[in-house]
PDB file of C-alpha atoms in Angstrom:
ATOM      1  CA  UNK A   1       0.000   0.000   0.000  1.00  0.00           C
ATOM      2  CA  UNK A   2       2.719   2.492   0.936  1.00  0.00           C
ATOM      3  CA  UNK A   3       4.892   1.343  -1.962  1.00  0.00           C
ATOM      4  CA  UNK A   4       2.798   3.433  -4.355  1.00  0.00           C
ATOM      5  CA  UNK A   5       3.262   6.670  -2.387  1.00  0.00           C
ATOM      6  CA  UNK A   6       6.284   8.659  -3.507  1.00  0.00           C
ATOM      7  CA  UNK A   7       8.026  11.613  -1.892  1.00  0.00           C
ATOM      8  CA  UNK A   8       5.471  14.002  -3.339  1.00  0.00           C
ATOM      9  CA  UNK A   9       2.668  11.980  -1.745  1.00  0.00           C
ATOM     10  CA  UNK A  10       4.290  12.184   1.662  1.00  0.00           C
ATOM     11  CA  UNK A  11       4.731  15.950   1.310  1.00  0.00           C
ATOM     12  CA  UNK A  12       1.053  16.360   0.419  1.00  0.00           C
ATOM     13  CA  UNK A  13       0.030  14.239   3.403  1.00  0.00           C
ATOM     14  CA  UNK A  14       2.280  16.288   5.711  1.00  0.00           C
ATOM     15  CA  UNK A  15       0.785  19.563   4.433  1.00  0.00           C
ATOM     16  CA  UNK A  16      -2.781  18.286   4.925  1.00  0.00           C
ATOM     17  CA  UNK A  17      -1.975  17.167   8.484  1.00  0.00           C
ATOM     18  CA  UNK A  18      -0.423  20.552   9.272  1.00  0.00           C
ATOM     19  CA  UNK A  19      -3.434  22.398   7.876  1.00  0.00           C
ATOM     20  CA  UNK A  20      -5.927  20.231   9.764  1.00  0.00           C
ATOM     21  CA  UNK A  21      -4.209  20.143  13.143  1.00  0.00           C
ATOM     22  CA  UNK A  22      -1.840  23.084  13.152  1.00  0.00           C
ATOM     23  CA  UNK A  23       1.832  23.202  13.964  1.00  0.00           C
ATOM     24  CA  UNK A  24       1.294  23.294  17.733  1.00  0.00           C
ATOM     25  CA  UNK A  25      -0.823  20.141  17.857  1.00  0.00           C
ATOM     26  CA  UNK A  26       1.506  18.199  15.559  1.00  0.00           C
ATOM     27  CA  UNK A  27       4.536  19.312  17.591  1.00  0.00           C
ATOM     28  CA  UNK A  28       2.872  18.272  20.849  1.00  0.00           C
ATOM     29  CA  UNK A  29       1.878  14.935  19.346  1.00  0.00           C
ATOM     30  CA  UNK A  30       5.429  14.237  18.171  1.00  0.00           C
ATOM     31  CA  UNK A  31       6.725  15.161  21.639  1.00  0.00           C
ATOM     32  CA  UNK A  32       4.370  12.640  23.208  1.00  0.00           C
ATOM     33  CA  UNK A  33       5.428   9.986  20.710  1.00  0.00           C
ATOM     34  CA  UNK A  34       9.068  10.653  21.602  1.00  0.00           C
ATOM     35  CA  UNK A  35       8.317  10.368  25.335  1.00  0.00           C
ATOM     36  CA  UNK A  36       6.489   7.112  24.701  1.00  0.00           C
ATOM     37  CA  UNK A  37       9.411   5.647  22.777  1.00  0.00           C
ATOM     38  CA  UNK A  38      11.840   6.729  25.507  1.00  0.00           C
ATOM     39  CA  UNK A  39       9.635   5.201  28.192  1.00  0.00           C
ATOM     40  CA  UNK A  40       9.325   1.961  26.212  1.00  0.00           C
ATOM     41  CA  UNK A  41      13.106   1.669  25.807  1.00  0.00           C
ATOM     42  CA  UNK A  42      13.599   2.379  29.525  1.00  0.00           C
ATOM     43  CA  UNK A  43      11.075  -0.320  30.390  1.00  0.00           C
ATOM     44  CA  UNK A  44      12.867  -2.848  28.186  1.00  0.00           C
ATOM     45  CA  UNK A  45      16.192  -1.979  29.789  1.00  0.00           C
ATOM     46  CA  UNK A  46      14.771  -2.213  33.326  1.00  0.00           C
ATOM     47  CA  UNK A  47      13.105  -5.528  32.520  1.00  0.00           C
ATOM     48  CA  UNK A  48      16.282  -7.075  31.144  1.00  0.00           C
ATOM     49  CA  UNK A  49      18.275  -5.821  34.148  1.00  0.00           C
ATOM     50  CA  UNK A  50      15.696  -7.340  36.496  1.00  0.00           C
ATOM     51  CA  UNK A  51      15.886 -10.689  34.693  1.00  0.00           C
ATOM     52  CA  UNK A  52      19.695 -10.650  34.873  1.00  0.00           C
ATOM     53  CA  UNK A  53      19.518  -9.826  38.582  1.00  0.00           C
ATOM     54  CA  UNK A  54      17.139 -12.733  39.195  1.00  0.00           C
ATOM     55  CA  UNK A  55      19.457 -15.065  37.273  1.00  0.00           C
ATOM     56  CA  UNK A  56      22.424 -13.898  39.371  1.00  0.00           C
ATOM     57  CA  UNK A  57      20.456 -14.371  42.604  1.00  0.00           C
ATOM     58  CA  UNK A  58      19.352 -17.831  41.514  1.00  0.00           C
ATOM     59  CA  UNK A  59      22.948 -18.804  40.709  1.00  0.00           C
ATOM     60  CA  UNK A  60      24.115 -17.623  44.141  1.00  0.00           C
ATOM     61  CA  UNK A  61      21.400 -19.524  45.995  1.00  0.00           C
ATOM     62  CA  UNK A  62      21.828 -22.741  44.015  1.00  0.00           C
ATOM     63  CA  UNK A  63      22.963 -25.600  46.188  1.00  0.00           C
ATOM     64  CA  UNK A  64      23.759 -29.247  45.820  1.00  0.00           C
ATOM     65  CA  UNK A  65      20.796 -31.402  46.845  1.00  0.00           C
ATOM     66  CA  UNK A  66      22.315 -34.746  45.941  1.00  0.00           C
ATOM     67  CA  UNK A  67      21.798 -37.285  48.740  1.00  0.00           C
ATOM     68  CA  UNK A  68      24.961 -38.103  50.688  1.00  0.00           C
ATOM     69  CA  UNK A  69      24.909 -41.742  49.593  1.00  0.00           C
ATOM     70  CA  UNK A  70      24.998 -40.738  45.930  1.00  0.00           C
ATOM     71  CA  UNK A  71      27.798 -38.250  46.540  1.00  0.00           C
ATOM     72  CA  UNK A  72      29.999 -40.933  48.048  1.00  0.00           C
ATOM     73  CA  UNK A  73      29.411 -43.366  45.204  1.00  0.00           C
ATOM     74  CA  UNK A  74      30.204 -40.743  42.575  1.00  0.00           C
ATOM     75  CA  UNK A  75      33.609 -40.111  44.182  1.00  0.00           C
ATOM     76  CA  UNK A  76      34.419 -43.802  43.917  1.00  0.00           C
ATOM     77  CA  UNK A  77      33.679 -43.825  40.174  1.00  0.00           C
ATOM     78  CA  UNK A  78      36.201 -41.110  39.353  1.00  0.00           C
TER      79      UNK A  78
END
């Protein structure tokens, strides 16, 4: 659908949007879009950091739960 629109088409669309909404509204809308993108990226970063922190905590709290009888027999095999 957008493959048929050339540079002239985009310019016409931009002019129509500016006429309908005005420069102030379009500027405010683009500012809100920018804030949304920034917030989304921050959320992704915070989420990945939280996952990494949970993985680190899980690795620290991991412990050997092998029964003592099995531990002794595994030493004999080596």
